[in-house]
Short mmCIF file of C-alpha atoms in Angstrom, two decimals:
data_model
loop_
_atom_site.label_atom_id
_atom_site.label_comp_id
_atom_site.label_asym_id
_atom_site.label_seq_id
_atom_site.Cartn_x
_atom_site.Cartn_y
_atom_site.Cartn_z
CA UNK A 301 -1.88 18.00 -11.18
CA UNK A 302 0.87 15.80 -9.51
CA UNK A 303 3.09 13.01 -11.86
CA UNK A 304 4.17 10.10 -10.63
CA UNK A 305 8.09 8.74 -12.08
CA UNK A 306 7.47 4.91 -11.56
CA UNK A 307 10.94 3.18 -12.86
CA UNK A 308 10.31 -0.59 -13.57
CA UNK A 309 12.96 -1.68 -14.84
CA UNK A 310 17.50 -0.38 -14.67
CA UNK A 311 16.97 -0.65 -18.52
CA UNK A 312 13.74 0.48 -19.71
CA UNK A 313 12.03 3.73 -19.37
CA UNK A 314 10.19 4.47 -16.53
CA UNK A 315 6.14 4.64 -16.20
CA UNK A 316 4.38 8.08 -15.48
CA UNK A 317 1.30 8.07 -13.97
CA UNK A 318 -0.66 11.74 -13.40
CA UNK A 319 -3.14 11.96 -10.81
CA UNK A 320 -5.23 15.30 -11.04
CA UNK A 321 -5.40 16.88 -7.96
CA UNK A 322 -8.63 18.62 -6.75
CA UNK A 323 -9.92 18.15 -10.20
CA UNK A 324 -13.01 20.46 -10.41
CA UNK A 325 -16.18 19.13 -11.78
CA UNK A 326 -18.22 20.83 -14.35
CA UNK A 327 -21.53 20.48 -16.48
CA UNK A 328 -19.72 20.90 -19.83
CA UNK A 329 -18.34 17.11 -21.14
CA UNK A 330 -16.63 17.35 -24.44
CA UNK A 331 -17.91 14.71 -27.40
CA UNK A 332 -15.32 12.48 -27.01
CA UNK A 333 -16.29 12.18 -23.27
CA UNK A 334 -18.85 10.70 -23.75
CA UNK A 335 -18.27 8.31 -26.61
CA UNK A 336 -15.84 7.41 -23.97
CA UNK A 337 -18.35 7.01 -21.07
CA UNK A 338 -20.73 5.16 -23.61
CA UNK A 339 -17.95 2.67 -24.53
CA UNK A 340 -17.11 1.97 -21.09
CA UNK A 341 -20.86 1.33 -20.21
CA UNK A 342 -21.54 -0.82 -23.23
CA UNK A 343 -18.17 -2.98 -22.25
CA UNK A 344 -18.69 -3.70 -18.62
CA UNK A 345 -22.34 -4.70 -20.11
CA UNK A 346 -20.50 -7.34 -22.09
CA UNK A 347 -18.83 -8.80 -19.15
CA UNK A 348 -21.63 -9.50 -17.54
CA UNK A 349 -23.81 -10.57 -20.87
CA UNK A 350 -24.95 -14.44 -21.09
CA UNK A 351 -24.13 -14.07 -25.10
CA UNK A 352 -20.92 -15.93 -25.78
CA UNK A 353 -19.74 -13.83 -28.80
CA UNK A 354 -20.19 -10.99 -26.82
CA UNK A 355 -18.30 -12.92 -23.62
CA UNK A 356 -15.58 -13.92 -25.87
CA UNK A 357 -15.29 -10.62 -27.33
CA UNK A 358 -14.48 -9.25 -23.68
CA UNK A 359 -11.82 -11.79 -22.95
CA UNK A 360 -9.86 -11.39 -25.91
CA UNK A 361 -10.43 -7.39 -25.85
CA UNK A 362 -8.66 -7.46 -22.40
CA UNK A 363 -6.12 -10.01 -23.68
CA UNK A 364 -5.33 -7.14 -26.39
CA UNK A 365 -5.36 -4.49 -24.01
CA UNK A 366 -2.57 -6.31 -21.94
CA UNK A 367 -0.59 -5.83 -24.73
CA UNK A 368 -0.56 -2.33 -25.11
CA UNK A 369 2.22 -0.74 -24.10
CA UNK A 370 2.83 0.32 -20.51
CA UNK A 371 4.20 3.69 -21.61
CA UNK A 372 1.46 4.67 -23.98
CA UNK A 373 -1.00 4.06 -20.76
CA UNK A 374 0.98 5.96 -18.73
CA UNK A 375 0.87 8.51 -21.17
CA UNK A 376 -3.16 8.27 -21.37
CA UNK A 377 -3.24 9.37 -18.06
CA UNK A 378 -2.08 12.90 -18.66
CA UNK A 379 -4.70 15.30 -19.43
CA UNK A 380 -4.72 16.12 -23.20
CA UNK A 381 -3.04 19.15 -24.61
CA UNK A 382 -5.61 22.19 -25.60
CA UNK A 383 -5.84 25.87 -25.73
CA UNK A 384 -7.87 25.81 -22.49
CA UNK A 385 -5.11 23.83 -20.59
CA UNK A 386 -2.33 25.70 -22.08
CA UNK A 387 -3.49 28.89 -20.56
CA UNK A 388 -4.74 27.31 -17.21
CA UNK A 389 -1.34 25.59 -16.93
CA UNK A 390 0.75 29.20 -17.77
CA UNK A 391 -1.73 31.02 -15.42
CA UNK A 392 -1.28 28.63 -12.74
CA UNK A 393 2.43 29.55 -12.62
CA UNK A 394 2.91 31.95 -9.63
CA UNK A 395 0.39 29.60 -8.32
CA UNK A 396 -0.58 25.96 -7.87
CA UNK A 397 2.19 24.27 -9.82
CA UNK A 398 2.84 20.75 -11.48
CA UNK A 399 4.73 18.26 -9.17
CA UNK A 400 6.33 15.14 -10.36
CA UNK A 401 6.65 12.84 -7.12
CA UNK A 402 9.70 9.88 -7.04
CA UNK A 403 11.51 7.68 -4.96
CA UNK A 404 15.13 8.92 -5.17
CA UNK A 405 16.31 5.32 -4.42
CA UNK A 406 14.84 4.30 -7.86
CA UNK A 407 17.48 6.61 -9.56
CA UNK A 408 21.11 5.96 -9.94
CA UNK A 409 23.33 7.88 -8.01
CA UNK A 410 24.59 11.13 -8.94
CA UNK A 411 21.48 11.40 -10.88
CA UNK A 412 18.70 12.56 -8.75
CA UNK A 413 19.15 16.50 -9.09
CA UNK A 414 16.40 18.17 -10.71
CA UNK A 415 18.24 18.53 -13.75
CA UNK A 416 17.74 14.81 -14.17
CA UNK A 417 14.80 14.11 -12.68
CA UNK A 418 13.22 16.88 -15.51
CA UNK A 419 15.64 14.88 -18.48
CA UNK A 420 13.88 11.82 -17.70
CA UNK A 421 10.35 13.68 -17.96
CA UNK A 422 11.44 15.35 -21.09
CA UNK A 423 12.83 11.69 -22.79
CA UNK A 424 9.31 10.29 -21.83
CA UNK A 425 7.36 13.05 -23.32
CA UNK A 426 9.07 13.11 -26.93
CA UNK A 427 10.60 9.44 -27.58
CA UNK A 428 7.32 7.92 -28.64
CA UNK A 429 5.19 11.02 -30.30
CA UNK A 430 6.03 10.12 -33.48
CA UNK A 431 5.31 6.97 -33.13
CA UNK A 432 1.62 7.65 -31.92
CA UNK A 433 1.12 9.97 -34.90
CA UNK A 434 1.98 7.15 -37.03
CA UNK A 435 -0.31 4.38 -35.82
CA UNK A 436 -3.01 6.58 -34.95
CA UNK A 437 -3.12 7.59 -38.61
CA UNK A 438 -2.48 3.84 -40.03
CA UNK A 439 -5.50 2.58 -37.68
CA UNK A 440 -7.52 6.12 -39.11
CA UNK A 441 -6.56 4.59 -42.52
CA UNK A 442 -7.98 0.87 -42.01
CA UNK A 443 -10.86 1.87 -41.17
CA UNK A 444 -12.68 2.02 -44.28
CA UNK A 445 -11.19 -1.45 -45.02
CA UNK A 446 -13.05 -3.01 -42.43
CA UNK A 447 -16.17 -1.90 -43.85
CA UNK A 448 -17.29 -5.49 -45.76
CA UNK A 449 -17.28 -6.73 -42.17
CA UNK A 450 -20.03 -4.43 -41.29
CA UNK A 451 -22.35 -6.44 -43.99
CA UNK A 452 -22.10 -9.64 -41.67
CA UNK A 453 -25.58 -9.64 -39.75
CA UNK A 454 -26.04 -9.73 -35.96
CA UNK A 455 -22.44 -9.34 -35.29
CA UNK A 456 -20.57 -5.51 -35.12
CA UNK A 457 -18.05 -4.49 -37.06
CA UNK A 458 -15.33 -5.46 -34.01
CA UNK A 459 -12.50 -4.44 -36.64
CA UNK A 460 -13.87 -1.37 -36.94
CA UNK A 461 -14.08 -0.34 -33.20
CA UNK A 462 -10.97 -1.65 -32.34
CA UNK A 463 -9.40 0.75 -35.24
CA UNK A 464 -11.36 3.14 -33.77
CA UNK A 465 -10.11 2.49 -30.11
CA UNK A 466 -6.61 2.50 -31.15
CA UNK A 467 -7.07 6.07 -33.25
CA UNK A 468 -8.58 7.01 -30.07
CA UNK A 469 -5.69 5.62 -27.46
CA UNK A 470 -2.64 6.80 -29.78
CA UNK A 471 -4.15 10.28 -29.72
CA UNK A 472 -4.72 10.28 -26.42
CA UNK A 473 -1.23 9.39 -25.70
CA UNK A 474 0.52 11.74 -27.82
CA UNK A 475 -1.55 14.85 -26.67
CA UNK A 476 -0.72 13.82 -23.28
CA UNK A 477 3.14 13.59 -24.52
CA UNK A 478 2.89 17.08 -25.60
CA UNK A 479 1.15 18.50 -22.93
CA UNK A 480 4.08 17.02 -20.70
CA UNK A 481 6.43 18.40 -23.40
CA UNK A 482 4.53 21.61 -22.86
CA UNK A 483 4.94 21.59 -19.01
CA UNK A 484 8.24 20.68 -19.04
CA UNK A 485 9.44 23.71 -21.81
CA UNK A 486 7.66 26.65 -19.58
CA UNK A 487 9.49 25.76 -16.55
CA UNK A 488 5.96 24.51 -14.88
CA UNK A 489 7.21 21.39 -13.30
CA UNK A 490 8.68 20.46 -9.32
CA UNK A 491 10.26 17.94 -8.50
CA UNK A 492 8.97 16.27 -4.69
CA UNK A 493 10.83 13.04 -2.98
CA UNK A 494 8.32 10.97 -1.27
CA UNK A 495 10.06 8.98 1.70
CA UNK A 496 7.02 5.76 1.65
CA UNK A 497 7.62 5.44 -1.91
CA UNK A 498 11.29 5.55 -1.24
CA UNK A 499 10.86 2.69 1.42
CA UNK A 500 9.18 0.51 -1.51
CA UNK A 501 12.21 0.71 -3.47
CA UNK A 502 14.39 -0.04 -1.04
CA UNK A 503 12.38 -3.46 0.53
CA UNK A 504 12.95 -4.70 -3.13
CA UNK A 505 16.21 -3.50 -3.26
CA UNK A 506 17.79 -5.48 -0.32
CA UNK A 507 15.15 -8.80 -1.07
CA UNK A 508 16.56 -8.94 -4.56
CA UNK A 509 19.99 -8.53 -3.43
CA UNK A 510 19.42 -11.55 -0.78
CA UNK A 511 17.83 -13.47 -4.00
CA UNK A 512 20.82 -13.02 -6.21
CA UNK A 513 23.36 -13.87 -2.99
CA UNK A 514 21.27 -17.38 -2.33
CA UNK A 515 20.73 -18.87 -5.53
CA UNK A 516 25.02 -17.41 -6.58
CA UNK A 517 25.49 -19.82 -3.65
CA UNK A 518 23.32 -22.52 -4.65
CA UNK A 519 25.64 -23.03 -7.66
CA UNK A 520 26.66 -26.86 -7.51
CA UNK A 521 22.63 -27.49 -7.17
CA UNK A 522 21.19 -29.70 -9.98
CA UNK A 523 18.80 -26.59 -10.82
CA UNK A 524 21.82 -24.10 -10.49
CA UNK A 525 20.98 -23.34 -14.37
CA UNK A 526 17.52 -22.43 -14.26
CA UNK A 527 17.97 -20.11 -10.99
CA UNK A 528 20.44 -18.55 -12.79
CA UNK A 529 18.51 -17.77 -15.82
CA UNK A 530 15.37 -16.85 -13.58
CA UNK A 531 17.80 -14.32 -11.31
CA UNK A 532 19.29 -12.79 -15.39
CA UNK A 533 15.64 -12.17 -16.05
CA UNK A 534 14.57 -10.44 -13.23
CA UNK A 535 17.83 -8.45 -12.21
CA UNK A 536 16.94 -5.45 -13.84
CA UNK A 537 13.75 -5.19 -12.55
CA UNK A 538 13.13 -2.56 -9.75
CA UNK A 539 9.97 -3.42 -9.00
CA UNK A 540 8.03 -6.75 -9.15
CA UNK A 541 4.09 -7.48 -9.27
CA UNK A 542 4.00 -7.91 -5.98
CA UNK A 543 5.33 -4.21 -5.42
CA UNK A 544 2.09 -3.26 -7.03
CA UNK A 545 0.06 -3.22 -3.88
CA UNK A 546 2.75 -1.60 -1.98
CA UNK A 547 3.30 1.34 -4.68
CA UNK A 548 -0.70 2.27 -4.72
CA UNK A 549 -0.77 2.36 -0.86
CA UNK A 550 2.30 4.33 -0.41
CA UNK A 551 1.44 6.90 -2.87
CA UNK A 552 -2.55 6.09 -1.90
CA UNK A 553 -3.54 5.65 -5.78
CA UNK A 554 -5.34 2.46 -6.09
CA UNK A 555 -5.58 2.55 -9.89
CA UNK A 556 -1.68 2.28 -9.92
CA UNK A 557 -1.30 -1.13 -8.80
CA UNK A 558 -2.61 -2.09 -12.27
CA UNK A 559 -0.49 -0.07 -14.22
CA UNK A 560 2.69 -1.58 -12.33
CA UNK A 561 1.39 -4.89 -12.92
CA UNK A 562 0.89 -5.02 -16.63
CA UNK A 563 4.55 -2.89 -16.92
CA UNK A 564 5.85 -5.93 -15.13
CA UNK A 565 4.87 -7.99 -17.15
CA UNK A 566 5.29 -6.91 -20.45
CA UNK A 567 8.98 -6.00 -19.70
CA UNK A 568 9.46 -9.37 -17.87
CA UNK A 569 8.19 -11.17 -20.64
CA UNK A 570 10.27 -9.18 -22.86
CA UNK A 571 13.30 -9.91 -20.90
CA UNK A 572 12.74 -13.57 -21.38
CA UNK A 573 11.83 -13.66 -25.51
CA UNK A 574 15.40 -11.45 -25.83
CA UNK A 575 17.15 -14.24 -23.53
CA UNK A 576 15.67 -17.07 -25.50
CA UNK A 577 16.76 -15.40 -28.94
CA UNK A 578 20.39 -14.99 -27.39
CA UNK A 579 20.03 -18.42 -26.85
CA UNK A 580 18.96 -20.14 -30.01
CA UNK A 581 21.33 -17.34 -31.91
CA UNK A 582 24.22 -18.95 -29.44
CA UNK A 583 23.23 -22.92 -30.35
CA UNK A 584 22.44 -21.83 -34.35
CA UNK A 585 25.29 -23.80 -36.30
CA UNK A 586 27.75 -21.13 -38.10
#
């Protein structure tokens, strides 16, 4: 198994993103597998269905799904904690281990040792497990409210599977916390640089430093406020969407360019509502 530290942003925490290496195949699937698998079928069956409910279902299902936090999908991404992987992971010790992979330009210096490096990983696996404890047993909780929904004819119970969903995702996240908590305690993580993913970093680094340098000089321009605003926004940001396509190939994980994306955005876009609160907080009469 091999972890990816991703940091988006100087002031938020970073994504992780595990990719299971020479993940074995076998003939056992677990229930949950394959409610899973079923879901996933029945969705992409939507998208494609000439039924509008069912179209407009799909559009404002992914609209929701944008707005699920970047970490808790990072999190999803890490295999769930059990007995079976607890004993595979400590009998794996003298052997295959876990590697988390990072560009050590995307850390601030004096703080890429492994001590670190393995505080980050241990700050991403416990900060939000409460949190998906909670909501996963608030959405377990509303389900049984949704039920006079059900009663409506021809439609589903949407409520109902989107409580379901989110049960499902919060668990998923915080068993994937703990199995990186897990990891972390028994000493069965290595740190790796990776010199393409370093290069990434870097390219951004240097083209937002040119950014910041023209528009500082384009001061006495009639838009001089807006760049400036724009440039506030987007300083903290160590990657962009654009570095997307450039993360998955260096690291060759297509499925990351996605995940980069919607981090982007969401911390972009909560970089501006934070500015614009400043703002009107600034112009409110005292």
């Amino acid at each position: 198994m091999r972890l990816y530290l991703l940091p988006i942003s100087r002031t938020r925490s970073p994504l992780i993103y595990c990719c299971r290496v020479n993940q074995q195949l076998t003939p056992q699937t677990t229930l949950l597998d394959k409610i899973s698998a079923r879901a996933n079928d029945r969705w992409l069956k939507w998208e494609k269905s000439d039924v509008k409910w069912q179209k407009r279902t799909v559009v404002y299902g992914n609209k929701l799904f944008e707005r699920i936090p970047y970490e808790e999908w990072g999190l999803k991404s890490i295999p769930p904690l059990s007995a079976r992987r607890k004993k595979e992971d400590l009998d794996s010790r003298d052997g295959e281990s876990v590697t988390v992979t990072y560009a050590p330009s995307s850390l601030e210096e004096g703080n890429r040792e492994e001590k670190h490096v393995l505080g980050v990983l241990g700050r991403i696996a416990t900060e939000r497990q409460a949190l998906h404890r909670r909501m996963m047993w608030f959405s377990i909780v509303g389900m049984p409210l949704t039920i006079p929904v059900g009663l409506i004819p021809i439609i589903p119970n949407l409520p109902f599977f989107y409580l379901v969903f989110r049960a499902w995702s919060h668990w998923r996240a915080l068993r994937g916390s703990q199995h990186l908590e897990f990891l972390i305690r028994h000493d069965l993580v290595k740190r790796e640089e990776s010199p393409p993913l370093d290069l990434v970093y870097d390219a951004l680094k240097t083209r937002q430093a040119k950014k910041i340098s023209s528009d500082g000089s384009d001061a006495e321009s009639e838009k001089s406020g807006e760049k400036e605003n724009m440039v506030s926004a987007n300083s903290d940001l160590l990657l962009d969407e654009t570095s997307g396509a450039l993360v998955a190939e260096a690291i060759s994980i297509p499925e990351v360019e996605v995940e980069i994306s919607r981090a982007v955005k969401q911390i972009t876009l909560a970089q501006k509502e934070a500015e614009e609160k400043a703002r009107k907080e600034k112009e409110a009469p005292k």
